[in-house]
Amino acid sequence: MTTPPASAPAPSAPLLDADAAHRHRTVTRRALDRPAPGRAAAGPLAAFVLTHPLAERTVAGLAAGHGPYSLVHLAQEIELHHPPRPGTPLDASAALDAVRVEAKGTRLVLTTTLTDRATGAEQARLTAHILLAGIRAAEPHGTLVPTASVRQEAPGDTVSRDLAIDREWIADYGHAAGDLNPVHLDPAAARAAGFADVIAHGMSLVALAVEEAAERYADGDVDRVRAIGARFARPVLPGEETTLDLTPSAAGDTVAFTVRSGGAAAVKGGWLRLGPGTGAGR
């Protein structure tokens, strides 16, 4: 496998569509038994949705010609400098920060950024840790740094929320987020990849944490969620008993979260950083 240039050219990112962003949040909130959001705030997951096509193309280009593989999303971090706004022209770029061959395949660290086309100012930076299982022919590149973590010296009380995750919701989320990987939609494809059934999108679980944390600790304003980190430990199958645990810091500026499913942690080491209130509400 030939390592591509460290940074890909910056193409135009898709324009943020207000209706699509609202649909994404509405579908997400359904698994929390919460109503559709009452305003058009897109939230931090919009940055992931906008950069996901470029990330997919970058990974596919890296793996081209090296046979079949399974993509395993190990961890994700998002740093949001400015909440995405509908209609703002943005450019996206991708940088391959690190490549390492491991026993199970090739591990990558991929950073994508969104910049304001008019000013050149960075709007969001996203770092994904990815395993290409089954591919072991890569040139080492860069250094794999650990994912960020947040330590709460004086955490508040933990609250738990049951999540309603079924096949219909997983499919609806995939269409709303533009992630149509067959392992999320087709039971046969999921079984061929080694799963018992279709699996929930890892970022759908993060989206649930964002929505619930915003409701409880940010006056319903998802634009106050300015940074996110999470590690994906195991898949979530439809119908499994799944729970979201949230623990705010004493200062109220961070929220730690875990998603548990089937008696084990599916998302662990999760954290959200909140910005100051805007008074905008939901």
GROMACS .gro file of C-alpha atoms in nm:
model
  282
    1MET     CA    1   0.000   0.000   0.000
    2THR     CA    2   0.140   0.338  -0.096
    3THR     CA    3   0.087   0.614   0.153
    4PRO     CA    4  -0.086   0.912  -0.011
    5PRO     CA    5   0.029   1.270   0.035
    6ALA     CA    6   0.005   1.395   0.392
    7SER     CA    7  -0.265   1.641   0.293
    8ALA     CA    8  -0.524   1.614   0.021
    9PRO     CA    9  -0.631   1.920  -0.180
   10ALA     CA   10  -0.915   2.120  -0.032
   11PRO     CA   11  -1.232   2.063  -0.235
   12SER     CA   12  -1.559   2.235  -0.171
   13ALA     CA   13  -1.753   2.078   0.111
   14PRO     CA   14  -2.126   2.023   0.069
   15LEU     CA   15  -2.330   2.321   0.179
   16LEU     CA   16  -2.506   2.261   0.508
   17ASP     CA   17  -2.873   2.212   0.432
   18ALA     CA   18  -3.095   2.336   0.715
   19ASP     CA   19  -3.370   2.084   0.642
   20ALA     CA   20  -3.124   1.795   0.626
   21ALA     CA   21  -2.960   1.903   0.953
   22HIS     CA   22  -3.301   1.928   1.119
   23ARG     CA   23  -3.393   1.581   0.989
   24HIS     CA   24  -3.068   1.436   1.124
   25ARG     CA   25  -3.139   1.575   1.471
   26THR     CA   26  -3.505   1.473   1.459
   27VAL     CA   27  -3.419   1.112   1.379
   28THR     CA   28  -3.151   1.108   1.650
   29ARG     CA   29  -3.388   1.239   1.916
   30ARG     CA   30  -3.645   0.971   1.836
   31ALA     CA   31  -3.427   0.709   2.010
   32LEU     CA   32  -3.438   0.933   2.320
   33ASP     CA   33  -3.817   0.967   2.299
   34ARG     CA   34  -3.771   1.342   2.262
   35PRO     CA   35  -3.963   1.564   2.018
   36ALA     CA   36  -3.810   1.722   1.709
   37PRO     CA   37  -3.588   2.022   1.785
   38GLY     CA   38  -3.767   2.352   1.778
   39ARG     CA   39  -3.502   2.553   1.597
   40ALA     CA   40  -3.257   2.510   1.313
   41ALA     CA   41  -2.930   2.469   1.510
   42ALA     CA   42  -2.731   2.200   1.334
   43GLY     CA   43  -2.515   2.089   1.625
   44PRO     CA   44  -2.156   1.959   1.617
   45LEU     CA   45  -2.238   1.633   1.436
   46ALA     CA   46  -2.311   1.839   1.122
   47ALA     CA   47  -1.934   1.887   1.083
   48PHE     CA   48  -1.889   1.509   1.080
   49VAL     CA   49  -2.166   1.462   0.823
   50LEU     CA   50  -2.013   1.730   0.597
   51THR     CA   51  -1.661   1.582   0.605
   52HIS     CA   52  -1.759   1.214   0.601
   53PRO     CA   53  -1.769   1.180   0.218
   54LEU     CA   54  -1.413   1.316   0.190
   55ALA     CA   55  -1.293   1.086   0.469
   56GLU     CA   56  -1.450   0.786   0.294
   57ARG     CA   57  -1.285   0.876  -0.038
   58THR     CA   58  -0.947   0.922   0.130
   59VAL     CA   59  -0.961   0.584   0.302
   60ALA     CA   60  -1.088   0.409  -0.012
   61GLY     CA   61  -0.800   0.559  -0.212
   62LEU     CA   62  -0.549   0.436   0.044
   63ALA     CA   63  -0.689   0.081   0.034
   64ALA     CA   64  -0.744   0.060  -0.343
   65GLY     CA   65  -0.595  -0.248  -0.503
   66HIS     CA   66  -0.521  -0.430  -0.178
   67GLY     CA   67  -0.819  -0.663  -0.161
   68PRO     CA   68  -1.123  -0.674   0.065
   69TYR     CA   69  -1.116  -0.515   0.407
   70SER     CA   70  -1.346  -0.412   0.688
   71LEU     CA   71  -1.335  -0.056   0.817
   72VAL     CA   72  -1.351  -0.036   1.197
   73HIS     CA   73  -1.408   0.309   1.344
   74LEU     CA   74  -1.202   0.303   1.666
   75ALA     CA   75  -1.237   0.658   1.796
   76GLN     CA   76  -1.347   1.007   1.695
   77GLU     CA   77  -1.268   1.356   1.815
   78ILE     CA   78  -1.430   1.679   1.698
   79GLU     CA   79  -1.313   2.032   1.779
   80LEU     CA   80  -1.569   2.290   1.670
   81HIS     CA   81  -1.452   2.651   1.649
   82HIS     CA   82  -1.773   2.785   1.496
   83PRO     CA   83  -2.111   2.609   1.468
   84PRO     CA   84  -2.192   2.525   1.104
   85ARG     CA   85  -2.442   2.760   0.944
   86PRO     CA   86  -2.668   2.675   0.649
   87GLY     CA   87  -2.551   2.817   0.320
   88THR     CA   88  -2.199   2.915   0.435
   89PRO     CA   89  -1.947   2.810   0.165
   90LEU     CA   90  -1.689   2.579   0.320
   91ASP     CA   91  -1.385   2.390   0.199
   92ALA     CA   92  -1.281   2.049   0.332
   93SER     CA   93  -0.935   1.895   0.345
   94ALA     CA   94  -0.801   1.560   0.464
   95ALA     CA   95  -0.462   1.480   0.615
   96LEU     CA   96  -0.329   1.133   0.689
   97ASP     CA   97  -0.144   1.187   1.018
   98ALA     CA   98  -0.030   0.832   1.088
   99VAL     CA   99  -0.027   0.477   0.946
  100ARG     CA  100   0.080   0.166   1.133
  101VAL     CA  101   0.055  -0.203   1.047
  102GLU     CA  102  -0.086  -0.415   1.330
  103ALA     CA  103  -0.178  -0.780   1.368
  104LYS     CA  104  -0.536  -0.720   1.256
  105GLY     CA  105  -0.464  -0.483   0.972
  106THR     CA  106  -0.363  -0.122   0.910
  107ARG     CA  107  -0.439   0.148   1.162
  108LEU     CA  108  -0.483   0.508   1.048
  109VAL     CA  109  -0.522   0.849   1.203
  110LEU     CA  110  -0.709   1.076   0.963
  111THR     CA  111  -0.776   1.445   1.024
  112THR     CA  112  -1.033   1.639   0.824
  113THR     CA  113  -1.091   2.011   0.851
  114LEU     CA  114  -1.360   2.255   0.747
  115THR     CA  115  -1.258   2.610   0.663
  116ASP     CA  116  -1.458   2.917   0.573
  117ARG     CA  117  -1.396   2.969   0.202
  118ALA     CA  118  -1.425   3.345   0.227
  119THR     CA  119  -1.187   3.399   0.519
  120GLY     CA  120  -0.980   3.080   0.531
  121ALA     CA  121  -1.059   3.049   0.903
  122GLU     CA  122  -1.079   2.695   1.037
  123GLN     CA  123  -1.433   2.607   1.143
  124ALA     CA  124  -1.388   2.248   1.262
  125ARG     CA  125  -1.117   1.985   1.301
  126LEU     CA  126  -1.205   1.616   1.317
  127THR     CA  127  -0.967   1.332   1.400
  128ALA     CA  128  -1.066   0.972   1.332
  129HIS     CA  129  -0.881   0.659   1.444
  130ILE     CA  130  -0.955   0.381   1.195
  131LEU     CA  131  -0.856   0.017   1.149
  132LEU     CA  132  -0.859  -0.133   0.800
  133ALA     CA  133  -0.895  -0.497   0.903
  134GLY     CA  134  -0.741  -0.739   0.655
  135ILE     CA  135  -0.492  -0.500   0.494
  136ARG     CA  136  -0.133  -0.521   0.613
  137ALA     CA  137   0.071  -0.376   0.327
  138ALA     CA  138   0.131  -0.018   0.434
  139GLU     CA  139   0.429   0.211   0.469
  140PRO     CA  140   0.458   0.338   0.830
  141HIS     CA  141   0.391   0.707   0.855
  142GLY     CA  142   0.368   0.952   1.142
  143THR     CA  143   0.304   0.875   1.508
  144LEU     CA  144  -0.013   0.729   1.656
  145VAL     CA  145  -0.099   0.957   1.945
  146PRO     CA  146  -0.351   0.850   2.211
  147THR     CA  147  -0.703   0.982   2.192
  148ALA     CA  148  -0.780   1.279   2.413
  149SER     CA  149  -0.945   1.222   2.749
  150VAL     CA  150  -1.107   1.440   3.011
  151ARG     CA  151  -1.051   1.389   3.383
  152GLN     CA  152  -1.320   1.521   3.613
  153GLU     CA  153  -1.175   1.604   3.954
  154ALA     CA  154  -1.514   1.654   4.116
  155PRO     CA  155  -1.782   1.491   3.901
  156GLY     CA  156  -2.150   1.545   3.961
  157ASP     CA  157  -2.422   1.283   3.977
  158THR     CA  158  -2.447   1.033   3.694
  159VAL     CA  159  -2.780   1.008   3.516
  160SER     CA  160  -2.884   0.721   3.289
  161ARG     CA  161  -3.116   0.713   2.992
  162ASP     CA  162  -3.246   0.408   2.805
  163LEU     CA  163  -3.203   0.419   2.428
  164ALA     CA  164  -3.457   0.278   2.182
  165ILE     CA  165  -3.240   0.133   1.904
  166ASP     CA  166  -3.408  -0.091   1.648
  167ARG     CA  167  -3.352  -0.176   1.282
  168GLU     CA  168  -3.585   0.099   1.160
  169TRP     CA  169  -3.407   0.364   1.364
  170ILE     CA  170  -3.062   0.248   1.251
  171ALA     CA  171  -3.172   0.263   0.886
  172ASP     CA  172  -3.339   0.603   0.929
  173TYR     CA  173  -3.028   0.741   1.097
  174GLY     CA  174  -2.807   0.612   0.814
  175HIS     CA  175  -3.018   0.785   0.552
  176ALA     CA  176  -3.033   1.108   0.755
  177ALA     CA  177  -2.656   1.106   0.809
  178GLY     CA  178  -2.569   0.992   0.457
  179ASP     CA  179  -2.389   0.680   0.584
  180LEU     CA  180  -2.528   0.386   0.387
  181ASN     CA  181  -2.264   0.126   0.471
  182PRO     CA  182  -2.443  -0.209   0.422
  183VAL     CA  183  -2.341  -0.336   0.769
  184HIS     CA  184  -2.592  -0.083   0.907
  185LEU     CA  185  -2.873  -0.160   0.662
  186ASP     CA  186  -2.848  -0.517   0.530
  187PRO     CA  187  -2.849  -0.812   0.775
  188ALA     CA  188  -2.681  -1.038   0.517
  189ALA     CA  189  -2.399  -0.789   0.464
  190ALA     CA  190  -2.362  -0.748   0.839
  191ARG     CA  191  -2.336  -1.125   0.888
  192ALA     CA  192  -2.078  -1.146   0.609
  193ALA     CA  193  -1.873  -0.889   0.802
  194GLY     CA  194  -1.891  -1.101   1.117
  195PHE     CA  195  -2.184  -0.942   1.300
  196ALA     CA  196  -2.499  -1.119   1.419
  197ASP     CA  197  -2.722  -0.848   1.272
  198VAL     CA  198  -2.703  -0.493   1.141
  199ILE     CA  199  -2.519  -0.263   1.380
  200ALA     CA  200  -2.584   0.094   1.490
  201HIS     CA  201  -2.355   0.366   1.354
  202GLY     CA  202  -2.094   0.454   1.613
  203MET     CA  203  -2.152   0.824   1.555
  204SER     CA  204  -2.526   0.778   1.606
  205LEU     CA  205  -2.447   0.687   1.967
  206VAL     CA  206  -2.234   0.999   2.000
  207ALA     CA  207  -2.518   1.203   1.850
  208LEU     CA  208  -2.751   1.065   2.118
  209ALA     CA  209  -2.507   1.174   2.389
  210VAL     CA  210  -2.487   1.523   2.236
  211GLU     CA  211  -2.865   1.566   2.226
  212GLU     CA  212  -2.924   1.437   2.579
  213ALA     CA  213  -2.636   1.635   2.729
  214ALA     CA  214  -2.757   1.953   2.559
  215GLU     CA  215  -3.105   1.900   2.700
  216ARG     CA  216  -2.982   1.842   3.054
  217TYR     CA  217  -2.683   2.075   3.085
  218ALA     CA  218  -2.695   2.334   2.806
  219ASP     CA  219  -3.055   2.461   2.804
  220GLY     CA  220  -3.126   2.251   2.495
  221ASP     CA  221  -2.870   2.442   2.286
  222VAL     CA  222  -2.662   2.188   2.089
  223ASP     CA  223  -2.444   2.470   1.955
  224ARG     CA  224  -2.292   2.492   2.303
  225VAL     CA  225  -2.128   2.151   2.247
  226ARG     CA  226  -1.791   2.264   2.111
  227ALA     CA  227  -1.574   1.952   2.140
  228ILE     CA  228  -1.634   1.576   2.151
  229GLY     CA  229  -1.427   1.265   2.203
  230ALA     CA  230  -1.525   0.897   2.215
  231ARG     CA  231  -1.382   0.547   2.170
  232PHE     CA  232  -1.589   0.270   2.010
  233ALA     CA  233  -1.548  -0.058   2.199
  234ARG     CA  234  -1.815  -0.293   2.062
  235PRO     CA  235  -2.109  -0.286   1.816
  236VAL     CA  236  -2.465  -0.218   1.925
  237LEU     CA  237  -2.725  -0.455   1.779
  238PRO     CA  238  -3.093  -0.370   1.735
  239GLY     CA  239  -3.309  -0.471   2.028
  240GLU     CA  240  -3.024  -0.494   2.278
  241GLU     CA  241  -3.082  -0.323   2.611
  242THR     CA  242  -2.880  -0.004   2.561
  243THR     CA  243  -2.820   0.276   2.811
  244LEU     CA  244  -2.654   0.617   2.799
  245ASP     CA  245  -2.477   0.736   3.117
  246LEU     CA  246  -2.394   1.107   3.156
  247THR     CA  247  -2.175   1.259   3.428
  248PRO     CA  248  -2.130   1.639   3.438
  249SER     CA  249  -1.830   1.808   3.594
  250ALA     CA  250  -1.880   2.019   3.904
  251ALA     CA  251  -1.804   2.329   3.698
  252GLY     CA  252  -2.058   2.226   3.436
  253ASP     CA  253  -1.821   2.275   3.143
  254THR     CA  254  -1.766   1.908   3.056
  255VAL     CA  255  -1.985   1.598   3.046
  256ALA     CA  256  -1.842   1.246   3.047
  257PHE     CA  257  -2.053   0.976   2.883
  258THR     CA  258  -2.065   0.602   2.826
  259VAL     CA  259  -2.300   0.392   2.616
  260ARG     CA  260  -2.359   0.040   2.749
  261SER     CA  261  -2.523  -0.234   2.548
  262GLY     CA  262  -2.563  -0.605   2.608
  263GLY     CA  263  -2.398  -0.569   2.948
  264ALA     CA  264  -2.075  -0.411   2.817
  265ALA     CA  265  -1.943  -0.069   2.719
  266ALA     CA  266  -2.006   0.006   2.353
  267VAL     CA  267  -1.881   0.366   2.367
  268LYS     CA  268  -1.631   0.447   2.640
  269GLY     CA  269  -1.416   0.739   2.741
  270GLY     CA  270  -1.676   0.972   2.592
  271TRP     CA  271  -1.665   1.343   2.674
  272LEU     CA  272  -1.825   1.667   2.563
  273ARG     CA  273  -1.700   2.020   2.627
  274LEU     CA  274  -1.960   2.292   2.658
  275GLY     CA  275  -1.920   2.655   2.560
  276PRO     CA  276  -2.091   2.950   2.727
  277GLY     CA  277  -2.464   2.994   2.701
  278THR     CA  278  -2.606   3.194   2.414
  279GLY     CA  279  -2.961   3.229   2.540
  280ALA     CA  280  -3.081   3.080   2.213
  281GLY     CA  281  -3.240   2.769   2.366
  282ARG     CA  282  -3.339   2.482   2.143
   0.00000   0.00000   0.00000
